[in-house]
PDB file of C-alpha atoms and ligand atoms in Angstrom:
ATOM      1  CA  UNK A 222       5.536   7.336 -13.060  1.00 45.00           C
ATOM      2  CA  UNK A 223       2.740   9.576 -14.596  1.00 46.00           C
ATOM      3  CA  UNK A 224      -1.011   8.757 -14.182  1.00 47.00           C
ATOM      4  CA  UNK A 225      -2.232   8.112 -17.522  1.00 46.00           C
ATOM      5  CA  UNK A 226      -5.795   8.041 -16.868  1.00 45.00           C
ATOM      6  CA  UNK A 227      -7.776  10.988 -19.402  1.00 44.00           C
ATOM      7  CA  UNK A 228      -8.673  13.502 -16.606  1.00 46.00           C
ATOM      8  CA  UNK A 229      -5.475  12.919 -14.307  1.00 51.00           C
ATOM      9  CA  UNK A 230      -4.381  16.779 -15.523  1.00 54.00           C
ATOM     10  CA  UNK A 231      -7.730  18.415 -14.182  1.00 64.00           C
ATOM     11  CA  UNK A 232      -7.942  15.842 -10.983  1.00 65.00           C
ATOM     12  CA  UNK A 233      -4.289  16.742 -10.299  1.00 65.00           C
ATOM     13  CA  UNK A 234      -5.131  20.572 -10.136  1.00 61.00           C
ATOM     14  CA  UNK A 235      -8.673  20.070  -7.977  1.00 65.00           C
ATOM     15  CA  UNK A 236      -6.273  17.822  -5.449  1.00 62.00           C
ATOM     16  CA  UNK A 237      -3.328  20.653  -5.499  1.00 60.00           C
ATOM     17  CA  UNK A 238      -5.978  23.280  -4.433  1.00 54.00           C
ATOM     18  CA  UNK A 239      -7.394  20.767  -1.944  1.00 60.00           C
ATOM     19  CA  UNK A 240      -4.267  19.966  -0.310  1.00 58.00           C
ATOM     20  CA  UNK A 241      -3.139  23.269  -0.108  1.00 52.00           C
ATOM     21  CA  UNK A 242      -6.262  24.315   1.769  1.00 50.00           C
ATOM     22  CA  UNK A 243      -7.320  21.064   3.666  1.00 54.00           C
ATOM     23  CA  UNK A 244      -7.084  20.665   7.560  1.00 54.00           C
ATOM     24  CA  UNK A 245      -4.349  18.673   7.868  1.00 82.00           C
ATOM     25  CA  UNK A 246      -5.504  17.610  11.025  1.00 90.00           C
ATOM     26  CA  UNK A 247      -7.751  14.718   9.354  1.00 95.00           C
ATOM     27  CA  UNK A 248      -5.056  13.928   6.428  1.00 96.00           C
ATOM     28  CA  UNK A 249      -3.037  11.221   6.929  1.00 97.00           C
ATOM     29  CA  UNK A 250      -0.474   9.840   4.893  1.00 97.00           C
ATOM     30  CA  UNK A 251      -0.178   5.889   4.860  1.00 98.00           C
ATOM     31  CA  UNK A 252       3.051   4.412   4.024  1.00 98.00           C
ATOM     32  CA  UNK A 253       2.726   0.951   2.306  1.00 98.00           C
ATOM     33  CA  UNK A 254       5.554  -1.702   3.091  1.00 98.00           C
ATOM     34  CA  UNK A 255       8.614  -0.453   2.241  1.00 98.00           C
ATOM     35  CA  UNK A 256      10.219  -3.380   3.656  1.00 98.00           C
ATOM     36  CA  UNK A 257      13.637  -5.209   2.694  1.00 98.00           C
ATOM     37  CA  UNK A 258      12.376  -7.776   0.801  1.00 98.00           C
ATOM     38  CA  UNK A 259      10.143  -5.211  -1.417  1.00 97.00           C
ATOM     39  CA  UNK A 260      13.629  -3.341  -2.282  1.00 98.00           C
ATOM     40  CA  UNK A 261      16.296  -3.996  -5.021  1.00 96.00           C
ATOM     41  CA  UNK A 262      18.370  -7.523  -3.511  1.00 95.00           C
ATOM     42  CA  UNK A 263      15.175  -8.541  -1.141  1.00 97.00           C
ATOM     43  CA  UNK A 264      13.284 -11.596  -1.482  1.00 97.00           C
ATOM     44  CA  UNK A 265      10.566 -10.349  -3.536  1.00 96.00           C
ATOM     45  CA  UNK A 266      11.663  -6.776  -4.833  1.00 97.00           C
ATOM     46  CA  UNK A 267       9.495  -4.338  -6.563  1.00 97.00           C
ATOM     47  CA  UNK A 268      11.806  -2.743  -9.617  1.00 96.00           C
ATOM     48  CA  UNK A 269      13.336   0.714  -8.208  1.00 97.00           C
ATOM     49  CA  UNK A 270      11.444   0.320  -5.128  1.00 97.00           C
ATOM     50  CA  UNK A 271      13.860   1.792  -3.103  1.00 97.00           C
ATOM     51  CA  UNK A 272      13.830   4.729  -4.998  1.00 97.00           C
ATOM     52  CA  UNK A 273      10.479   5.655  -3.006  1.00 98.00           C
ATOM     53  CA  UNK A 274      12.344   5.931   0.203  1.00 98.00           C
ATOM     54  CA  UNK A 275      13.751   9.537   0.517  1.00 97.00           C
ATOM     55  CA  UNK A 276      10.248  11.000  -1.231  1.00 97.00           C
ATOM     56  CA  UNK A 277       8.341   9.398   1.059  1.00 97.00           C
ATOM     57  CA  UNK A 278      10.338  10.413   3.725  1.00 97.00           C
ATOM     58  CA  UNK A 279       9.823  14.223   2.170  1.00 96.00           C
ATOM     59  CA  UNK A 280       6.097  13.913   2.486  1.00 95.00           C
ATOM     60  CA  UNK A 281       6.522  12.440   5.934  1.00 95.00           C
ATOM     61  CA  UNK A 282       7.487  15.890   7.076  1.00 94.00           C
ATOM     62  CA  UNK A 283       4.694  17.343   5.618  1.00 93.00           C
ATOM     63  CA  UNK A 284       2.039  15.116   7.239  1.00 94.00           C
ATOM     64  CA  UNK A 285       0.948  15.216  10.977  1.00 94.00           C
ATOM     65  CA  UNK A 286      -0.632  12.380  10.702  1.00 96.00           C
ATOM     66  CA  UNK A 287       1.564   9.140   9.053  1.00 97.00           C
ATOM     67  CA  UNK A 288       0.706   5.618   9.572  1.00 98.00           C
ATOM     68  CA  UNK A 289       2.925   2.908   8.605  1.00 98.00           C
ATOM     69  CA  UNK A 290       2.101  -0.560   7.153  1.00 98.00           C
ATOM     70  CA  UNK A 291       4.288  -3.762   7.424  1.00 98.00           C
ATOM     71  CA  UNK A 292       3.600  -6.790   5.391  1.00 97.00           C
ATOM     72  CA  UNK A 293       3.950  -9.535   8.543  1.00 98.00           C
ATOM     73  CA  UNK A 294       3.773 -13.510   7.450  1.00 97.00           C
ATOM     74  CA  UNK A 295       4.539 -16.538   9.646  1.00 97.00           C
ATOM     75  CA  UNK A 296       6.780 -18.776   7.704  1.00 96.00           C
ATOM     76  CA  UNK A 297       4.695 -21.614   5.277  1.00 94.00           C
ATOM     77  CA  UNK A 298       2.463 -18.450   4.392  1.00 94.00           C
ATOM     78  CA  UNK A 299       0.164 -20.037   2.124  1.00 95.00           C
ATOM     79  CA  UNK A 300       0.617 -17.141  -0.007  1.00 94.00           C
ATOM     80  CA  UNK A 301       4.305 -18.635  -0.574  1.00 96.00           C
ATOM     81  CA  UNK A 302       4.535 -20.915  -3.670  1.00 96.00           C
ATOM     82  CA  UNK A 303       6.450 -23.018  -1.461  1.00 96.00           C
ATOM     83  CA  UNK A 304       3.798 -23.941   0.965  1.00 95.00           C
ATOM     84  CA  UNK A 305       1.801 -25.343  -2.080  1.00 96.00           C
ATOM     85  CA  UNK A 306       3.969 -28.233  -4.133  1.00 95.00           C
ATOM     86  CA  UNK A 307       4.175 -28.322  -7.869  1.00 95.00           C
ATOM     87  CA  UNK A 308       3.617 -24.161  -8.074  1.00 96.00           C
ATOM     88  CA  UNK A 309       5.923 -21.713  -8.698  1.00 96.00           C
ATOM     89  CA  UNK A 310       5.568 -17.962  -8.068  1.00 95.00           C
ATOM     90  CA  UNK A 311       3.408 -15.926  -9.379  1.00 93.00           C
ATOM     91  CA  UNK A 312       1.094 -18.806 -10.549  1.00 93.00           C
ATOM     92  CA  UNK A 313      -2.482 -17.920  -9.561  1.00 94.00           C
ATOM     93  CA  UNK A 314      -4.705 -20.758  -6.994  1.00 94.00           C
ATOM     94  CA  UNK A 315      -7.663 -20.386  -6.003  1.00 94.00           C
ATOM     95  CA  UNK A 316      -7.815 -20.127  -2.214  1.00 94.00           C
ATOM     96  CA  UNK A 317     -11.610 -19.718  -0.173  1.00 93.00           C
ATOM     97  CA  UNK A 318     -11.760 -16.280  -0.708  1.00 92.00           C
ATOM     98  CA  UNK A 319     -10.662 -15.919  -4.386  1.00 93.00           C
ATOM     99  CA  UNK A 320      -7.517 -15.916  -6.566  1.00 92.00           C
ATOM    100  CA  UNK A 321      -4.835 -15.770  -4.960  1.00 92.00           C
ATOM    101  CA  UNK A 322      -1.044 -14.602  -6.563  1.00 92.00           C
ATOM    102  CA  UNK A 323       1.769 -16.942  -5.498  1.00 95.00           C
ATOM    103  CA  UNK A 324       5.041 -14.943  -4.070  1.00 95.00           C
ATOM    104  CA  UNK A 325       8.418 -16.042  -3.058  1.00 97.00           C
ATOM    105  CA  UNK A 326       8.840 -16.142   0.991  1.00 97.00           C
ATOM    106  CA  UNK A 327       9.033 -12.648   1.973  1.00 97.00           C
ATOM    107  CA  UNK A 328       8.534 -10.872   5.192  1.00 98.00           C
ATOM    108  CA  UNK A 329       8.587 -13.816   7.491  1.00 98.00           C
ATOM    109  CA  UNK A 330       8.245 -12.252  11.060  1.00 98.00           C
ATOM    110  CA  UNK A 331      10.944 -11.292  12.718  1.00 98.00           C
ATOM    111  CA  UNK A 332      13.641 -11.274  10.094  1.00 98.00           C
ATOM    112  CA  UNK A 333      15.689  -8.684   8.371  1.00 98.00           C
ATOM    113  CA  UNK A 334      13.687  -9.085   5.125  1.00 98.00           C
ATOM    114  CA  UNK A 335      10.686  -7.809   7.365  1.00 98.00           C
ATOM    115  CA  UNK A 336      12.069  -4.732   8.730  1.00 98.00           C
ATOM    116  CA  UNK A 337      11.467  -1.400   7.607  1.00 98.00           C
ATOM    117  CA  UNK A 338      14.062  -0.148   4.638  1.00 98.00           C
ATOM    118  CA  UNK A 339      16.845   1.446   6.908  1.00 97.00           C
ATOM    119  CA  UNK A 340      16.938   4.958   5.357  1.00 98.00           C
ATOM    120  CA  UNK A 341      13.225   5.383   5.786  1.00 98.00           C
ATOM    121  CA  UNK A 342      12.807   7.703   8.746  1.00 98.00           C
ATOM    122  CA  UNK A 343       9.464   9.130   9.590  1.00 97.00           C
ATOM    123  CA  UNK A 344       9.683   8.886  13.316  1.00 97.00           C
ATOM    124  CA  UNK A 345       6.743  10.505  14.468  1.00 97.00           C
ATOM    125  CA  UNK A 346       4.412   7.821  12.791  1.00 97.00           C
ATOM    126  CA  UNK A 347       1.746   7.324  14.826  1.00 97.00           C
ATOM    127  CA  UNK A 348       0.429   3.683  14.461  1.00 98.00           C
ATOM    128  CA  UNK A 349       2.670   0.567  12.505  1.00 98.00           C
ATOM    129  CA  UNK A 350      -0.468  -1.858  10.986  1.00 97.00           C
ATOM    130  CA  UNK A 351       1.217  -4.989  10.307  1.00 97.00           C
ATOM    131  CA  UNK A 352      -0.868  -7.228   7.796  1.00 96.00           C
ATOM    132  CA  UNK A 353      -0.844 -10.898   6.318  1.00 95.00           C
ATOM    133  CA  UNK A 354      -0.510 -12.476  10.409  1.00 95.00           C
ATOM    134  CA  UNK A 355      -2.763 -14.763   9.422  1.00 94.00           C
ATOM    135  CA  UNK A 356      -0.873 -18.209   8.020  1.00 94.00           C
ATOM    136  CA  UNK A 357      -4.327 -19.140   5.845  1.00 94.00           C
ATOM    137  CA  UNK A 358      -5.004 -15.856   4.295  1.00 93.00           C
ATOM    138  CA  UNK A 359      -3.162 -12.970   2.771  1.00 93.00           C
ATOM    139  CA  UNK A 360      -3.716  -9.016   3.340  1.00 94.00           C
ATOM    140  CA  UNK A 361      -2.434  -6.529   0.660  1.00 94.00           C
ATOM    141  CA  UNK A 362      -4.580  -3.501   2.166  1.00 96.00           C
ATOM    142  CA  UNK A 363      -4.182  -2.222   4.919  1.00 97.00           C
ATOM    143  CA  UNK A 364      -7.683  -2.301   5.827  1.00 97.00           C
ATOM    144  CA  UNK A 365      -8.921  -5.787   5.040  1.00 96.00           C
ATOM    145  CA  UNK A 366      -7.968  -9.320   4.620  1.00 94.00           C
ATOM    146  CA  UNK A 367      -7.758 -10.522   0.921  1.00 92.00           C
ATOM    147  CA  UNK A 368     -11.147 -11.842   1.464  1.00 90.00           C
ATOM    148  CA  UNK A 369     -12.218  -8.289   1.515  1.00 90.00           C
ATOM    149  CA  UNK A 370     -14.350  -8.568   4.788  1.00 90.00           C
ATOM    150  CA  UNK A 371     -11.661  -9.368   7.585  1.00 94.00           C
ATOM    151  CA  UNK A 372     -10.630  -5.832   9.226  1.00 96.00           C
ATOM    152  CA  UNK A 373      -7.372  -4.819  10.266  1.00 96.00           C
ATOM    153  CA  UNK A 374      -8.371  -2.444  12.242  1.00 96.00           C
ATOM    154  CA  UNK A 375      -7.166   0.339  10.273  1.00 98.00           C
ATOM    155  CA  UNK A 376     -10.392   1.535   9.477  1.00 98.00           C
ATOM    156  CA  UNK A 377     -11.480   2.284  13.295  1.00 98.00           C
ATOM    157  CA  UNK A 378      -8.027   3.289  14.247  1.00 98.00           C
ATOM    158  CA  UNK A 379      -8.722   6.371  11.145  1.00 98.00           C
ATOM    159  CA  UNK A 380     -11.974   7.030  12.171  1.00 98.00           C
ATOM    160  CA  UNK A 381     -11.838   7.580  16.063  1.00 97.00           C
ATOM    161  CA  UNK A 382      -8.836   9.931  14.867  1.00 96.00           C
ATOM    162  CA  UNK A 383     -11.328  11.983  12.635  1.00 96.00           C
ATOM    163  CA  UNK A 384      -9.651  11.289   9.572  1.00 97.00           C
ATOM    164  CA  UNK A 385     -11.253  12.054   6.536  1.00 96.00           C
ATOM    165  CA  UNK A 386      -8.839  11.730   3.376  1.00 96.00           C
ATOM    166  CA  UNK A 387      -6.076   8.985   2.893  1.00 97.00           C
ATOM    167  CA  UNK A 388      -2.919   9.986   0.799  1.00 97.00           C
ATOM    168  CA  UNK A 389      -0.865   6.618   0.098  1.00 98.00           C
ATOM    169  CA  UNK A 390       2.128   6.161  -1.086  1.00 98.00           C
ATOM    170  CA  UNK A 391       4.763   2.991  -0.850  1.00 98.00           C
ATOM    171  CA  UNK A 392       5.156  -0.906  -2.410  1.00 97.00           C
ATOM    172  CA  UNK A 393       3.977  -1.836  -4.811  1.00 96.00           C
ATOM    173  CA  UNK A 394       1.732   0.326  -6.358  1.00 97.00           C
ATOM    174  CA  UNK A 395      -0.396  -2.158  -8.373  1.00 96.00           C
ATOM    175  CA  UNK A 396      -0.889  -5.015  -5.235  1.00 95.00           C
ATOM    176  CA  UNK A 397      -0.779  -3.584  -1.185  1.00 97.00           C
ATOM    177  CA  UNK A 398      -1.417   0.674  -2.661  1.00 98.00           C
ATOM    178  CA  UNK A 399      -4.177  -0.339  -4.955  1.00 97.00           C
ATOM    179  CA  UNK A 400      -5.897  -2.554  -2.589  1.00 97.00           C
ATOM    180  CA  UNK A 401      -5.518  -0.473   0.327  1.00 98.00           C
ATOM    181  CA  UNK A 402      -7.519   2.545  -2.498  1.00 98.00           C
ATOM    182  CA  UNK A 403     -10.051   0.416  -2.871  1.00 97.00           C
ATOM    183  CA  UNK A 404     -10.606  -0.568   0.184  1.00 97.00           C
ATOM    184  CA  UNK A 405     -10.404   3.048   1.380  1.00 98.00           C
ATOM    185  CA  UNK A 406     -12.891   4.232  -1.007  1.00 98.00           C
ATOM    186  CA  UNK A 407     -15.560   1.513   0.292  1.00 97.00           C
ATOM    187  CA  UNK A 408     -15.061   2.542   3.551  1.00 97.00           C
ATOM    188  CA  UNK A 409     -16.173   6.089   2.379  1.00 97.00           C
ATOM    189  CA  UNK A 410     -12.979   8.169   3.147  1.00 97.00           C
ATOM    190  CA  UNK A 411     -11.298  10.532   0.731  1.00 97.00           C
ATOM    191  CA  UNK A 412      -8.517   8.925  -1.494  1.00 97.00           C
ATOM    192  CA  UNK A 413      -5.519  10.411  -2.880  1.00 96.00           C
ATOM    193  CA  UNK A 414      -2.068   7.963  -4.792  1.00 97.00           C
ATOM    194  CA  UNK A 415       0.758   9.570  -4.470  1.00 97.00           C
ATOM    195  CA  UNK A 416       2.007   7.916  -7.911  1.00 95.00           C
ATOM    196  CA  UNK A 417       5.872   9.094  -7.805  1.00 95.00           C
ATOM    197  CA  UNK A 418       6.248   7.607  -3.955  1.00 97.00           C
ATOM    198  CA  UNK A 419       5.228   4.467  -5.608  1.00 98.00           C
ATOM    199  CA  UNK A 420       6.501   1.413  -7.876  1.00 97.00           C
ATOM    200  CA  UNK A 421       4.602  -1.441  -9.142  1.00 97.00           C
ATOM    201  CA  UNK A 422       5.533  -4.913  -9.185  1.00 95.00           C
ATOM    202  CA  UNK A 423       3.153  -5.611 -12.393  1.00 94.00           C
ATOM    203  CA  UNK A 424       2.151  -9.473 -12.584  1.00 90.00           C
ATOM    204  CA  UNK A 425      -0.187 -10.243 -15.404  1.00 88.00           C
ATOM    205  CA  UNK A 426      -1.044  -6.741 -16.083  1.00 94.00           C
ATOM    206  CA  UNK A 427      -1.368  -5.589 -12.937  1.00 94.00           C
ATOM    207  CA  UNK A 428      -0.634  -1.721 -12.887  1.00 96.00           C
ATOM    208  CA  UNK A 429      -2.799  -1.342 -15.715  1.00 96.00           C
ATOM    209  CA  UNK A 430      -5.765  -3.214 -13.797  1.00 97.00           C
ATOM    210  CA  UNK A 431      -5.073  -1.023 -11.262  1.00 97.00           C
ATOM    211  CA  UNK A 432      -5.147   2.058 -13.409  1.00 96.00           C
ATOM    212  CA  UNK A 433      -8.284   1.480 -14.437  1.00 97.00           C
ATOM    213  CA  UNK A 434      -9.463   0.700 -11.148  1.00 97.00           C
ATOM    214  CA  UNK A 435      -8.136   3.969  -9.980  1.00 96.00           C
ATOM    215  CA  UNK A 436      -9.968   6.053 -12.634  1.00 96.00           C
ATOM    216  CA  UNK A 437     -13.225   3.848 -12.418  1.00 97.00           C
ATOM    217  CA  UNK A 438     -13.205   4.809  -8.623  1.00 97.00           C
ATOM    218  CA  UNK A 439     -12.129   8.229  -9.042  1.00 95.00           C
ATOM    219  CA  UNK A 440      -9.425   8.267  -7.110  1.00 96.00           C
ATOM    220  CA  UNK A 441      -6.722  10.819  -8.306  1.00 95.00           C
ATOM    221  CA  UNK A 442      -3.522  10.213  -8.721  1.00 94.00           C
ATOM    222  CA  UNK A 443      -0.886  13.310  -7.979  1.00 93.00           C
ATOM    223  CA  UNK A 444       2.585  14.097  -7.479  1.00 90.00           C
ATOM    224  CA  UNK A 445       4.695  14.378  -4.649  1.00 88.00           C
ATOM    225  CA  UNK A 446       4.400  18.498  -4.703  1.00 87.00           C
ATOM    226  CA  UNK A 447       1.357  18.194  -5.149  1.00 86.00           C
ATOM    227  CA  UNK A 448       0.228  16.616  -2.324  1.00 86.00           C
ATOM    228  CA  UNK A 449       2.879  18.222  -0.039  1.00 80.00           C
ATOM    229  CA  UNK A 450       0.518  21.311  -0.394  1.00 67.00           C
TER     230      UNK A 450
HETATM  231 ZN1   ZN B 600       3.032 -10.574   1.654  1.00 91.87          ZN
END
């Protein structure tokens, strides 16, 4: 996929220099759920999402630092459209903290669509965040709730490790990637999309939201060379 946002060229350029002369010591590259049931055949599969697998697991090398995220629901998830009678997935409810999207059961603890894709190998991943626990709310960053204010953890994790810039890359681009950027920015750390180690899912206009999200925050959006430095 190609950023498409008007200044993507020059902001691609200023983040190859960067990269190529940061401290890689406070990079680190989060990997969003690539997880069965985000991948061609799984319960709730992101188009070509599989395809990420063996770039991601390129940039893996390339990264001391790598945390991993897992998407992590009990079963009657009330982000399932089965836990709420008479919807169907990818309706929008409101829920207490704001609109919620509907999915298919996906990721239910503990079963194979949960686990990790099985040709993505990055073993020297430091930390696996695993998000959504909670049965009444659901968590597409990796640093909050999908109220926005509920932490993770994430963010203290990064910070007692001195890291300064995120690079992110995984599933899907336009839900779990963009809110984890967002997120990331708030929390006053240095964002970088690594747009070809990612796929969107792209409900109700979704990837273009999050372009413009992306360009509104500034957060650049490279390729995979690019931020492999
Ligand atoms: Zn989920």
């Amino acid at each position: 996929m190609i950023c498409r946002t008007p200044a993507a060229t020059t902001k691609d350029q200023e983040v190859k220099l960067a990269a190529a002369k940061a401290n890689r010591d406070s990079d680190v590259l989060i990997v969003v759920d690539i997880q069965n049931d985000f991948c061609p055949s799984g319960a709730l599969a992101v188009p070509r999402g599989d395809e990420v697998v063996p770039i991601v697991n390129r940039l893996g090398k390339t990264f001391r630092n790598v945390v991993l995220t897992q998407d992590w629901h009990p079963a009657e998830h009330l982000s399932f459209a089965s836990a709420h009678p008479g919807h169907a997935p990818y309706d929008t409810i409101a829920m207490p903290y704001g609109p919620q999207v509907l999915w298919p059961d996906h990721c239910v603890q503990g079963t194979p669509g949960a686990a990790f894709h099985s040709g993505l190998h990055i073993p020297h991943a430091g930390l696996v965040i695993r998000k959504g626990i909670d049965r009444t709310i659901d968590s597409y960053s990796a640093l909050y709730e999908n109220d926005r204010a509920t932490p993770t953890g994430l963010t203290g994790y990064l910070r007692e490790r001195g890291i300064k810039r995120l690079f992110l890359a995984g599933l899907a681009l336009d839900f779990c990637v963009r809110y984890s950027a967002e997120d990331a920015v708030r929390e006053g750390f240095a964002v970088v999309v690594i747009e070809d180690a990612c796929r969107g899912i792209d409900v109700q206009g979704s990837v273009a939201a999050t372009r413009l999200s992306f360009a509104a925050l500034g957060v650049p959006c490279i390729g995979e060379l690019a931020a492999a430095g």
